[in-house]
Tab-separated table of C-alpha atoms and ligand atoms in Angstrom:
chain	number	residue	atom	x	y	z
Y	197	MET	CA	3.757	32.644	-65.911
Y	198	THR	CA	7.513	32.487	-66.120
Y	199	GLY	CA	9.216	30.971	-69.098
Y	200	SER	CA	12.679	30.539	-70.494
Y	201	GLY	CA	11.663	30.179	-74.101
Y	202	GLN	CA	13.269	31.555	-77.226
Y	203	ASP	CA	14.770	34.946	-76.733
Y	204	SER	CA	13.515	37.463	-79.258
Y	205	GLY	CA	15.320	40.199	-77.370
Y	206	LEU	CA	11.907	41.520	-76.368
Y	207	GLN	CA	10.541	40.634	-72.991
Y	208	ARG	CA	7.510	41.569	-71.000
Y	209	LEU	CA	8.042	44.129	-68.261
Y	210	ALA	CA	8.990	42.918	-64.790
Y	211	GLY	CA	5.997	42.181	-62.582
Y	212	MET	CA	3.642	41.633	-65.520
Y	213	ALA	CA	2.369	38.286	-66.760
Y	214	ASP	CA	1.142	36.554	-69.896
Y	215	LEU	CA	-1.827	34.270	-69.454
Y	216	LEU	CA	-1.880	31.357	-71.872
Y	217	PRO	CA	-5.186	29.688	-72.828
Y	218	LEU	CA	-5.262	26.981	-70.142
Y	219	GLU	CA	-4.529	29.532	-67.420
Y	220	SER	CA	-6.904	32.146	-68.799
Y	221	LYS	CA	-9.649	29.520	-68.686
Y	222	ARG	CA	-9.270	29.376	-64.913
Y	223	TRP	CA	-9.504	33.163	-64.830
Y	224	VAL	CA	-12.662	33.253	-66.902
Y	225	ALA	CA	-14.207	30.598	-64.646
Y	226	ALA	CA	-13.251	32.628	-61.555
Y	227	GLU	CA	-14.616	35.841	-63.079
Y	228	ALA	CA	-17.903	34.075	-63.801
Y	229	ILE	CA	-18.148	33.066	-60.124
Y	230	VAL	CA	-17.380	36.629	-59.049
Y	231	ARG	CA	-20.074	38.056	-61.348
Y	232	ALA	CA	-22.661	35.489	-60.222
Y	233	THR	CA	-21.948	36.131	-56.538
Y	234	MET	CA	-22.043	39.911	-57.027
Y	235	ARG	CA	-25.424	39.533	-58.706
Y	236	GLN	CA	-26.672	37.452	-55.760
Y	237	TYR	CA	-25.767	40.307	-53.423
Y	238	GLY	CA	-27.332	42.951	-55.661
Y	239	PHE	CA	-24.173	44.631	-56.994
Y	240	GLY	CA	-24.144	46.040	-60.542
Y	241	GLU	CA	-20.986	46.129	-62.638
Y	242	ILE	CA	-19.282	49.445	-63.308
Y	243	ARG	CA	-16.454	49.740	-65.851
Y	244	CYS	CA	-14.255	52.770	-65.422
Y	245	PRO	CA	-11.227	53.818	-67.494
Y	246	ILE	CA	-7.878	52.249	-66.673
Y	247	MET	CA	-6.216	55.649	-66.980
Y	248	GLU	CA	-7.321	58.636	-64.923
Y	249	PRO	CA	-6.072	62.143	-64.128
Y	250	THR	CA	-3.210	61.790	-61.614
Y	251	GLU	CA	-4.951	64.168	-59.265
Y	252	LEU	CA	-7.751	61.637	-58.690
Y	253	PHE	CA	-5.376	59.296	-56.886
Y	254	GLU	CA	-3.408	62.069	-55.194
Y	255	ARG	CA	-6.624	63.278	-53.614
Y	256	GLY	CA	-8.457	59.952	-53.391
Y	257	THR	CA	-5.859	57.340	-52.486
Y	258	GLY	CA	-3.970	60.041	-50.598
Y	259	THR	CA	-0.593	61.758	-50.940
Y	260	ALA	CA	0.674	60.143	-47.736
Y	261	THR	CA	0.330	56.595	-49.084
Y	262	ASP	CA	3.174	54.517	-50.503
Y	263	ILE	CA	1.002	54.028	-53.579
Y	264	VAL	CA	0.963	57.721	-54.452
Y	265	GLN	CA	4.465	58.478	-53.212
Y	266	LYS	CA	6.324	55.774	-55.056
Y	267	GLU	CA	4.203	53.225	-56.871
Y	268	MET	CA	2.157	54.984	-59.524
Y	269	TYR	CA	2.671	54.686	-63.260
Y	270	THR	CA	2.343	58.378	-63.977
Y	271	PHE	CA	3.269	60.141	-67.178
Y	272	THR	CA	2.484	63.209	-69.215
Y	273	ASP	CA	0.182	62.522	-72.157
Y	274	ARG	CA	0.298	64.231	-75.540
Y	275	GLY	CA	-1.926	67.025	-74.278
Y	276	ASP	CA	0.536	67.775	-71.459
Y	277	ARG	CA	-1.789	66.350	-68.815
Y	278	SER	CA	-0.488	64.220	-65.961
Y	279	VAL	CA	-2.230	60.839	-66.202
Y	280	THR	CA	-1.894	57.656	-64.159
Y	281	LEU	CA	-2.653	53.986	-64.716
Y	282	ARG	CA	-5.076	53.226	-61.888
Y	283	PRO	CA	-3.395	51.660	-58.847
Y	284	GLU	CA	-6.784	50.790	-57.324
Y	285	GLY	CA	-10.456	51.052	-58.265
Y	286	THR	CA	-12.137	52.940	-55.426
Y	287	PRO	CA	-11.294	56.553	-56.455
Y	288	SER	CA	-12.563	55.922	-60.002
Y	289	VAL	CA	-15.843	54.494	-58.718
Y	290	VAL	CA	-16.350	57.539	-56.503
Y	291	ARG	CA	-15.400	59.878	-59.364
Y	292	ALA	CA	-17.979	58.179	-61.599
Y	293	PHE	CA	-20.545	58.283	-58.769
Y	294	LEU	CA	-20.084	62.065	-58.648
Y	295	GLU	CA	-19.668	62.663	-62.373
Y	296	GLU	CA	-22.837	60.686	-63.185
Y	297	SER	CA	-24.739	62.318	-60.261
Y	298	LEU	CA	-25.671	58.867	-58.961
Y	299	GLY	CA	-26.317	60.191	-55.454
Y	300	ALA	CA	-29.137	62.377	-56.777
Y	301	LYS	CA	-30.800	59.370	-58.425
Y	302	ARG	CA	-30.771	56.961	-55.472
Y	303	PRO	CA	-29.507	57.206	-51.890
Y	304	SER	CA	-27.686	53.873	-51.969
Y	305	TRP	CA	-25.536	52.277	-54.667
Y	306	LYS	CA	-23.987	48.836	-54.896
Y	307	LEU	CA	-21.272	48.764	-57.553
Y	308	PHE	CA	-18.629	46.202	-58.448
Y	309	TYR	CA	-15.705	46.080	-60.851
Y	310	ILE	CA	-13.201	43.620	-62.238
Y	311	GLY	CA	-9.987	44.622	-63.952
Y	312	PRO	CA	-6.277	45.325	-64.034
Y	313	MET	CA	-4.548	47.660	-61.579
Y	314	PHE	CA	-0.980	48.950	-61.741
Y	315	ARG	CA	1.501	49.526	-58.950
Y	316	ALA	CA	5.260	49.824	-59.431
Y	317	GLU	CA	6.078	47.685	-56.397
Y	318	ARG	CA	9.074	45.382	-56.073
Y	319	PRO	CA	7.826	42.200	-57.742
Y	320	GLN	CA	7.811	39.032	-55.662
Y	321	GLN	CA	5.564	36.026	-55.160
Y	322	GLY	CA	1.983	37.328	-55.051
Y	323	ARG	CA	3.044	40.899	-55.792
Y	324	LEU	CA	2.866	42.089	-59.369
Y	325	ARG	CA	3.025	45.422	-61.102
Y	326	GLN	CA	0.005	44.682	-63.242
Y	327	PHE	CA	-2.396	42.695	-61.110
Y	328	HIS	CA	-6.127	42.138	-61.210
Y	329	GLN	CA	-8.783	42.909	-58.688
Y	330	PHE	CA	-12.463	42.495	-58.227
Y	331	GLY	CA	-13.950	45.022	-55.893
Y	332	ALA	CA	-17.294	46.037	-54.439
Y	333	GLU	CA	-18.394	49.430	-53.165
Y	334	LEU	CA	-21.576	50.238	-51.248
Y	335	ILE	CA	-22.010	53.999	-51.359
Y	336	GLY	CA	-24.628	55.788	-49.238
Y	337	PRO	CA	-25.423	53.822	-46.083
Y	338	ALA	CA	-23.725	54.653	-42.776
Y	339	ALA	CA	-25.207	51.688	-40.890
Y	340	PRO	CA	-22.840	49.051	-39.522
Y	341	GLU	CA	-25.042	46.499	-41.306
Y	342	ALA	CA	-23.532	47.787	-44.548
Y	343	ASP	CA	-20.053	46.880	-43.272
Y	344	VAL	CA	-21.398	43.445	-42.345
Y	345	GLU	CA	-22.910	43.032	-45.815
Y	346	LEU	CA	-19.532	43.749	-47.458
Y	347	ILE	CA	-17.636	41.409	-45.154
Y	348	ALA	CA	-20.278	38.706	-45.750
Y	349	LEU	CA	-19.878	39.232	-49.485
Y	350	GLY	CA	-16.087	38.881	-49.213
Y	351	ASP	CA	-16.556	35.727	-47.171
Y	352	ALA	CA	-18.990	34.230	-49.703
Y	353	MET	CA	-16.682	35.131	-52.585
Y	354	LEU	CA	-13.717	33.346	-51.086
Y	355	ARG	CA	-15.843	30.291	-50.319
Y	356	ASN	CA	-17.307	30.235	-53.832
Y	357	LEU	CA	-13.812	30.621	-55.276
Y	358	ASP	CA	-12.635	27.685	-53.165
Y	359	VAL	CA	-9.960	29.549	-51.251
Y	360	PRO	CA	-8.966	27.241	-48.399
Y	361	VAL	CA	-9.539	28.492	-44.832
Y	362	PRO	CA	-9.299	32.252	-45.218
Y	363	ARG	CA	-8.810	34.120	-41.965
Y	364	LEU	CA	-10.756	37.331	-41.370
Y	365	VAL	CA	-9.045	40.118	-39.438
Y	366	ILE	CA	-10.969	43.265	-38.486
Y	367	ASN	CA	-10.262	46.529	-36.717
Y	368	SER	CA	-11.694	49.971	-36.179
Y	369	ILE	CA	-9.463	52.948	-36.823
Y	370	GLY	CA	-12.121	55.431	-35.739
Y	371	ASP	CA	-13.584	58.434	-37.403
Y	372	LYS	CA	-11.867	61.787	-38.042
Y	373	GLN	CA	-11.514	62.816	-34.395
Y	374	ALA	CA	-10.076	59.510	-33.181
Y	375	ARG	CA	-7.681	59.394	-36.118
Y	376	ALA	CA	-6.463	62.934	-35.490
Y	377	ASP	CA	-5.928	62.276	-31.752
Y	378	HIS	CA	-4.199	58.976	-32.462
Y	379	ASP	CA	-2.018	60.517	-35.162
Y	380	ALA	CA	-0.882	63.236	-32.763
Y	381	ALA	CA	-0.083	60.739	-29.993
Y	382	LEU	CA	1.713	58.434	-32.415
Y	383	ARG	CA	3.768	61.270	-33.847
Y	384	ASP	CA	4.833	62.330	-30.349
Y	385	TYR	CA	5.794	58.767	-29.516
Y	386	LEU	CA	7.664	58.065	-32.759
Y	387	THR	CA	9.545	61.350	-32.921
Y	388	ALA	CA	10.908	61.030	-29.384
Y	389	PRO	CA	14.674	60.672	-29.955
Y	390	ALA	CA	15.039	57.085	-28.668
Y	391	ALA	CA	12.251	55.789	-30.924
Y	392	PHE	CA	13.095	57.947	-33.957
Y	393	ALA	CA	16.726	56.759	-34.004
Y	394	ARG	CA	15.596	53.158	-34.495
Y	395	LEU	CA	13.166	53.772	-37.380
Y	396	CYS	CA	14.002	53.037	-41.025
Y	397	ALA	CA	14.207	55.939	-43.490
Y	398	ASP	CA	10.685	55.290	-44.799
Y	399	CYS	CA	9.186	55.313	-41.323
Y	400	ARG	CA	11.022	58.510	-40.392
Y	401	ARG	CA	9.292	60.085	-43.347
Y	402	ARG	CA	5.993	58.513	-42.267
Y	403	THR	CA	6.196	60.224	-38.862
Y	404	GLN	CA	5.590	63.445	-40.780
Y	405	THR	CA	3.213	62.272	-43.509
Y	406	ASN	CA	1.166	59.448	-41.968
Y	407	PRO	CA	2.487	57.972	-38.711
Y	408	LEU	CA	-0.185	55.247	-38.786
Y	409	ARG	CA	1.639	53.604	-41.685
Y	410	VAL	CA	4.567	52.687	-39.418
Y	411	PHE	CA	2.322	49.815	-38.263
Y	412	ASP	CA	2.556	48.357	-41.785
Y	413	CYS	CA	6.368	48.434	-41.981
Y	414	LYS	CA	7.988	45.025	-42.381
Y	415	ASN	CA	11.288	46.187	-40.854
Y	416	GLU	CA	11.927	44.278	-37.601
Y	417	GLN	CA	13.325	47.223	-35.688
Y	418	CYS	CA	10.365	49.412	-36.666
Y	419	GLN	CA	8.056	46.633	-35.491
Y	420	GLU	CA	9.812	46.624	-32.115
Y	421	VAL	CA	9.361	50.376	-31.814
Y	422	ILE	CA	5.703	50.263	-32.813
Y	423	ALA	CA	4.951	47.373	-30.425
Y	424	ALA	CA	4.856	49.796	-27.503
Y	425	ALA	CA	3.171	52.653	-29.396
Y	426	PRO	CA	-0.220	54.053	-28.377
Y	427	MET	CA	-2.963	52.020	-30.066
Y	428	ILE	CA	-6.042	53.386	-31.817
Y	429	ASP	CA	-8.514	51.628	-29.508
Y	430	ARG	CA	-7.650	54.110	-26.738
Y	431	PHE	CA	-8.808	56.994	-28.924
Y	432	LEU	CA	-12.089	55.680	-30.327
Y	433	THR	CA	-15.119	57.848	-29.621
Y	434	ASP	CA	-18.331	56.360	-28.213
Y	435	GLU	CA	-19.879	56.432	-31.688
Y	436	ASP	CA	-16.871	54.619	-33.117
Y	437	ARG	CA	-17.171	51.964	-30.430
Y	438	HIS	CA	-20.897	51.508	-30.969
Y	439	HIS	CA	-20.323	51.134	-34.673
Y	440	PHE	CA	-17.589	48.552	-34.185
Y	441	ASP	CA	-19.664	46.620	-31.614
Y	442	ALA	CA	-22.564	46.513	-34.058
Y	443	VAL	CA	-20.315	45.221	-36.857
Y	444	ARG	CA	-19.030	42.475	-34.574
Y	445	ALA	CA	-22.537	41.569	-33.439
Y	446	GLY	CA	-23.628	41.377	-37.073
Y	447	LEU	CA	-20.749	39.055	-37.943
Y	448	ASP	CA	-21.533	36.907	-34.903
Y	449	ARG	CA	-25.146	36.590	-36.014
Y	450	LEU	CA	-23.970	35.367	-39.417
Y	451	ARG	CA	-21.455	33.055	-37.716
Y	452	ILE	CA	-18.589	34.635	-39.608
Y	453	GLY	CA	-15.489	34.096	-37.504
Y	454	TYR	CA	-12.944	36.914	-37.122
Y	455	GLU	CA	-9.944	38.086	-35.161
Y	456	ILE	CA	-9.473	41.664	-34.016
Y	457	ASP	CA	-6.066	43.150	-34.761
Y	458	SER	CA	-5.642	46.720	-33.586
Y	459	ARG	CA	-2.619	47.020	-35.911
Y	460	LEU	CA	-4.698	46.492	-39.042
Y	461	VAL	CA	-4.523	50.036	-40.421
Y	462	ARG	CA	-4.257	49.260	-44.171
Y	463	GLY	CA	-2.181	51.209	-46.629
Y	464	LEU	CA	-4.732	53.700	-47.899
Y	465	ASP	CA	-5.584	57.100	-46.460
Y	466	TYR	CA	-9.330	57.123	-46.844
Y	467	TYR	CA	-10.419	54.581	-44.262
Y	468	THR	CA	-12.609	55.475	-41.305
Y	469	ARG	CA	-13.843	53.096	-38.615
Y	470	THR	CA	-14.026	49.508	-39.896
Y	471	THR	CA	-11.047	48.003	-41.693
Y	472	PHE	CA	-10.820	44.321	-42.618
Y	473	GLU	CA	-8.666	41.847	-44.443
Y	474	PHE	CA	-9.021	38.215	-45.427
Y	475	LYS	CA	-5.734	36.323	-45.350
Y	476	ALA	CA	-5.146	32.933	-46.918
Y	477	ALA	CA	-2.698	30.210	-45.967
Y	478	GLY	CA	0.029	29.138	-48.401
Y	479	LEU	CA	0.846	32.566	-49.825
Y	480	GLY	CA	3.921	33.548	-47.860
Y	481	ALA	CA	4.325	37.190	-46.874
Y	482	GLN	CA	1.718	38.505	-49.346
Y	483	ASP	CA	-1.158	36.650	-47.732
Y	484	ALA	CA	-3.919	39.289	-47.967
Y	485	VAL	CA	-6.364	38.092	-50.601
Y	486	CYS	CA	-9.052	40.695	-49.921
Y	487	GLY	CA	-8.995	43.997	-48.081
Y	488	GLY	CA	-11.312	46.865	-47.469
Y	489	GLY	CA	-13.135	49.044	-45.033
Y	490	ARG	CA	-15.363	52.028	-44.491
Y	491	TYR	CA	-14.406	55.306	-46.143
Y	492	ASP	CA	-16.924	57.907	-45.018
Y	493	GLY	CA	-14.825	60.916	-46.081
Y	494	LEU	CA	-13.794	60.027	-49.629
Y	495	VAL	CA	-16.834	61.279	-51.546
Y	496	GLU	CA	-16.408	64.654	-49.875
Y	497	VAL	CA	-12.651	64.723	-50.505
Y	498	LEU	CA	-13.403	64.267	-54.204
Y	499	GLY	CA	-15.813	67.191	-54.214
Y	500	GLY	CA	-19.170	65.608	-53.340
Y	501	PRO	CA	-21.519	65.983	-50.388
Y	502	PRO	CA	-20.745	64.040	-47.189
Y	503	THR	CA	-21.579	60.453	-48.164
Y	504	PRO	CA	-20.674	57.350	-46.181
Y	505	ALA	CA	-19.385	54.284	-48.014
Y	506	VAL	CA	-17.772	50.915	-47.485
Y	507	GLY	CA	-16.016	48.521	-49.850
Y	508	PHE	CA	-13.306	45.995	-50.524
Y	509	ALA	CA	-11.081	44.680	-53.285
Y	510	ALA	CA	-9.558	41.242	-53.767
Y	511	GLY	CA	-6.567	40.107	-55.803
Y	512	PHE	CA	-7.172	37.487	-58.498
Y	513	GLU	CA	-3.525	36.369	-58.706
Y	514	ARG	CA	-3.349	35.575	-55.008
Y	515	ILE	CA	-6.749	33.907	-54.979
Y	516	LEU	CA	-5.977	31.725	-57.981
Y	517	ALA	CA	-2.613	30.772	-56.501
Y	518	VAL	CA	-4.389	28.976	-53.645
Y	519	SER	CA	-7.860	28.287	-55.041
Y	520	LYS	CA	-8.885	24.674	-55.484
Y	521	LEU	CA	-11.228	25.646	-58.307
Y	522	PRO	CA	-11.260	22.824	-60.855
Y	523	VAL	CA	-11.055	23.615	-64.543
Y	524	ASP	CA	-12.488	21.127	-66.933
Y	525	GLU	CA	-10.398	20.916	-70.062
Y	526	ASP	CA	-12.202	21.740	-73.288
Y	527	ARG	CA	-13.340	18.907	-75.521
Y	528	LEU	CA	-13.795	19.509	-79.211
Y	529	ASP	CA	-16.977	18.018	-80.720
Y	530	VAL	CA	-15.730	17.317	-84.230
Y	531	PHE	CA	-12.307	17.274	-85.842
Y	532	VAL	CA	-12.465	17.187	-89.632
Y	533	CYS	CA	-9.626	15.129	-91.044
Y	534	ALA	CA	-9.055	15.952	-94.731
Y	535	LEU	CA	-6.961	13.756	-96.998
Y	536	GLY	CA	-6.104	15.188	-100.417
Y	537	ASP	CA	-6.551	18.569	-102.080
Y	538	ALA	CA	-10.265	18.327	-102.840
Y	539	ALA	CA	-11.040	17.422	-99.211
Y	540	PHE	CA	-8.713	20.129	-97.924
Y	541	GLU	CA	-10.689	22.719	-99.892
Y	542	LEU	CA	-14.079	21.325	-98.899
Y	543	THR	CA	-13.256	21.327	-95.184
Y	544	SER	CA	-14.058	24.977	-94.454
Y	545	GLN	CA	-17.633	24.477	-95.731
Y	546	ILE	CA	-18.010	21.359	-93.600
Y	547	LEU	CA	-16.758	23.234	-90.551
Y	548	ALA	CA	-19.250	26.026	-91.247
Y	549	ALA	CA	-22.110	23.496	-91.397
Y	550	LEU	CA	-21.025	21.814	-88.138
Y	551	ARG	CA	-20.681	25.131	-86.355
Y	552	GLN	CA	-24.066	26.157	-87.667
Y	553	LEU	CA	-25.448	23.147	-85.788
Y	554	GLY	CA	-23.902	24.579	-82.615
Y	555	LEU	CA	-21.039	22.102	-82.500
Y	556	SER	CA	-17.421	23.033	-81.879
Y	557	ALA	CA	-15.370	21.996	-84.880
Y	558	ASP	CA	-11.794	22.347	-86.036
Y	559	ARG	CA	-9.336	21.139	-88.671
Y	560	ASP	CA	-5.692	20.983	-89.618
Y	561	PHE	CA	-4.332	23.742	-91.824
Y	562	LEU	CA	-0.930	22.226	-92.504
Y	563	ARG	CA	-1.875	19.582	-95.119
Y	564	ARG	CA	-0.492	16.874	-92.872
Y	565	GLY	CA	-1.106	13.136	-93.221
Y	566	LEU	CA	-3.704	10.996	-91.442
Y	567	LYS	CA	-1.477	10.091	-88.517
Y	568	ALA	CA	-0.548	13.695	-87.667
Y	569	GLN	CA	-4.167	14.791	-87.998
Y	570	MET	CA	-5.412	12.008	-85.718
Y	571	LYS	CA	-2.793	13.063	-83.190
Y	572	GLU	CA	-4.112	16.627	-83.365
Y	573	ALA	CA	-7.664	15.320	-82.870
Y	574	ASP	CA	-6.431	13.498	-79.759
Y	575	ARG	CA	-4.762	16.617	-78.431
Y	576	LEU	CA	-8.049	18.494	-78.832
Y	577	ARG	CA	-9.845	15.598	-77.103
Y	578	ALA	CA	-12.220	15.381	-80.061
Y	579	ARG	CA	-15.380	13.371	-79.493
Y	580	SER	CA	-15.741	12.691	-83.215
Y	581	VAL	CA	-13.482	12.717	-86.240
Y	582	LEU	CA	-15.021	13.180	-89.661
Y	583	ILE	CA	-12.712	11.662	-92.294
Y	584	ILE	CA	-12.910	13.019	-95.822
Y	585	GLY	CA	-10.831	11.773	-98.736
Y	586	ASP	CA	-11.228	11.470	-102.512
Y	587	ASP	CA	-13.159	8.173	-102.130
Y	588	GLU	CA	-15.544	9.672	-99.601
Y	589	ILE	CA	-16.202	12.696	-101.800
Y	590	ALA	CA	-16.837	10.457	-104.837
Y	591	LYS	CA	-19.212	8.201	-102.850
Y	592	ARG	CA	-20.842	11.215	-101.159
Y	593	ARG	CA	-20.418	9.323	-97.872
Y	594	PHE	CA	-18.044	10.500	-95.111
Y	595	THR	CA	-16.490	8.340	-92.404
Y	596	LEU	CA	-17.500	9.333	-88.873
Y	597	ARG	CA	-15.324	7.928	-86.117
Y	598	ARG	CA	-16.654	8.355	-82.578
Y	599	MET	CA	-13.474	8.567	-80.539
Y	600	ASP	CA	-15.345	8.540	-77.236
Y	601	LYS	CA	-17.211	5.344	-78.120
Y	602	ALA	CA	-14.660	3.588	-80.341
Y	603	GLU	CA	-17.247	3.307	-83.135
Y	604	GLN	CA	-17.012	4.063	-86.833
Y	605	ARG	CA	-19.680	4.381	-89.508
Y	606	GLU	CA	-20.522	6.242	-92.685
Y	607	ILE	CA	-22.751	9.270	-92.868
Y	608	ASP	CA	-24.303	11.151	-95.765
Y	609	ALA	CA	-22.074	13.923	-97.148
Y	610	GLU	CA	-25.020	16.315	-97.152
Y	611	PRO	CA	-24.875	18.526	-94.008
Y	612	SER	CA	-28.639	19.114	-93.977
Y	613	GLN	CA	-28.979	15.419	-93.019
Y	614	TRP	CA	-26.782	15.760	-89.932
Y	615	THR	CA	-27.916	15.981	-86.325
Y	616	VAL	CA	-25.962	17.152	-83.304
Y	617	ASP	CA	-26.455	13.832	-81.542
Y	618	GLU	CA	-24.557	11.749	-84.031
Y	619	PHE	CA	-21.428	13.811	-83.354
Y	620	ARG	CA	-21.699	14.514	-79.687
Y	621	LYS	CA	-24.288	12.501	-77.766
T	926	HAM	P1	-5.614	46.971	-51.319
T	926	HAM	O1	-5.461	46.320	-49.979
T	926	HAM	O2	-4.558	47.906	-51.734
T	926	HAM	O3	-7.017	47.694	-51.300
T	926	HAM	O4	-5.761	45.844	-52.420
T	926	HAM	C1	-6.742	44.828	-52.310
T	926	HAM	C2	-6.171	43.483	-52.705
T	926	HAM	O5	-5.560	43.560	-53.997
T	926	HAM	C3	-5.065	42.945	-51.803
T	926	HAM	O6	-5.604	42.312	-50.670
T	926	HAM	C4	-4.380	41.961	-52.724
T	926	HAM	O7	-5.078	40.724	-52.749
T	926	HAM	C5	-4.484	42.635	-54.073
T	926	HAM	N1	-3.230	43.343	-54.402
T	926	HAM	C6	-2.857	44.580	-54.038
T	926	HAM	N2	-1.648	44.898	-54.533
T	926	HAM	C7	-1.238	43.832	-55.254
T	926	HAM	C8	-0.067	43.534	-56.024
T	926	HAM	N3	0.911	44.418	-56.186
T	926	HAM	N4	0.008	42.319	-56.630
T	926	HAM	C9	-0.993	41.407	-56.499
T	926	HAM	N5	-2.118	41.643	-55.790
T	926	HAM	C10	-2.243	42.840	-55.163
T	926	HAM	C11	-7.526	48.419	-52.344
T	926	HAM	O8	-7.077	48.389	-53.460
T	926	HAM	C12	-8.777	49.193	-51.992
T	926	HAM	N6	-9.228	49.926	-53.204
T	926	HAM	C13	-9.857	48.274	-51.456
T	926	HAM	C14	-11.132	48.981	-51.111
T	926	HAM	C15	-12.220	49.098	-51.887
T	926	HAM	N7	-11.359	49.642	-50.001
T	926	HAM	C16	-12.572	50.171	-50.057
T	926	HAM	N8	-13.105	49.836	-51.204
């Protein structure tokens, strides 16, 4: 949220947001849908620390990525260790998988997570420095059906979250051999003087670190250079092709529509074979709402045995920016309107009794008059208002006004006589 309220001289950091109650209600509703859908697909929730040793991301996310090279919130802690606020969830999940010896317990694990991630990118619409993801990782299976399962889960998520017409784009970037051959060919192509001279400074660096990333560059001239570059599909091995064909056949069987884009390389180092992204309309340049792929080498890179895996992560901010998810505003069951000191003091006990019945109940703490309190009850969309004044206390009868039915009557002052229905039905 952006605001131009009172200036205390203290402001939140750029690219970070405050969520006020109405907005956070939408988030909680969306998180509930994510958890329910994950459960339907058999994924269990894993909660990893937000801060990890820097080395986890250097090795996991990869030193050649923009994330590690220029976007991490890294600092030295009080014990002189280099620590980093997680820029993504996948390396932590794999670390936990290894640290908890999950592979020895079962050959296949379905794990999901929800939480904040941190990347020091240039903030713009749909791009924050603290943003929130939900992600799913299926660790163990090598079968293309596992890729299909993850893509189907992403598809179901976006439908359940009411994201209008997401577009699925898929690609295969091959396994180790194809990637190495493609990298070599790309490097030759990009470092030829005519091409190199036209690249931006970042892409010149990428020709040495990770030439594949030139495909991701938004610079127009770099895009012109890369348009004629050798594409990965020429380098795929037979196994890579079979795998990709099987993924496509699986998606066809589920009637999940997709486009193939041989430029979809994604900005992380660990991908092998399948990569995919869901893009949504109405988001401008940052239109990827969900991205993922297969990462068969990552468990090994982080010190484990060779273990195939596939996963994705999706951005809450982008999804909620386009989601049509309705949020029903809260309605309070009972507002207790106290008039006079005795009533003011009695109100907390009355609230306790109402809440004990399972009702939502609230009051005014400012000793305001009837009119202001009724206005507050309106703001809270109270179904009932219980009016208590000196007369009511003396008579041991309170006035109950049903706002939703425009009725008013007296009720006994003794809470043990009350029923939920008279306040809420
Ligand atoms: P990613 O493509 O870097 O992949 O991020 C996934 C999603 O997070 C994006 O599609 C986008 O919706 C959201 N996102 C990323 N950066 C930002 C940002 N600065 N502001 C707002 N939203 C953002 C990963 O993170 C991988 N860990 C996905 C994965 C899991 N691959 C395998 N398993």
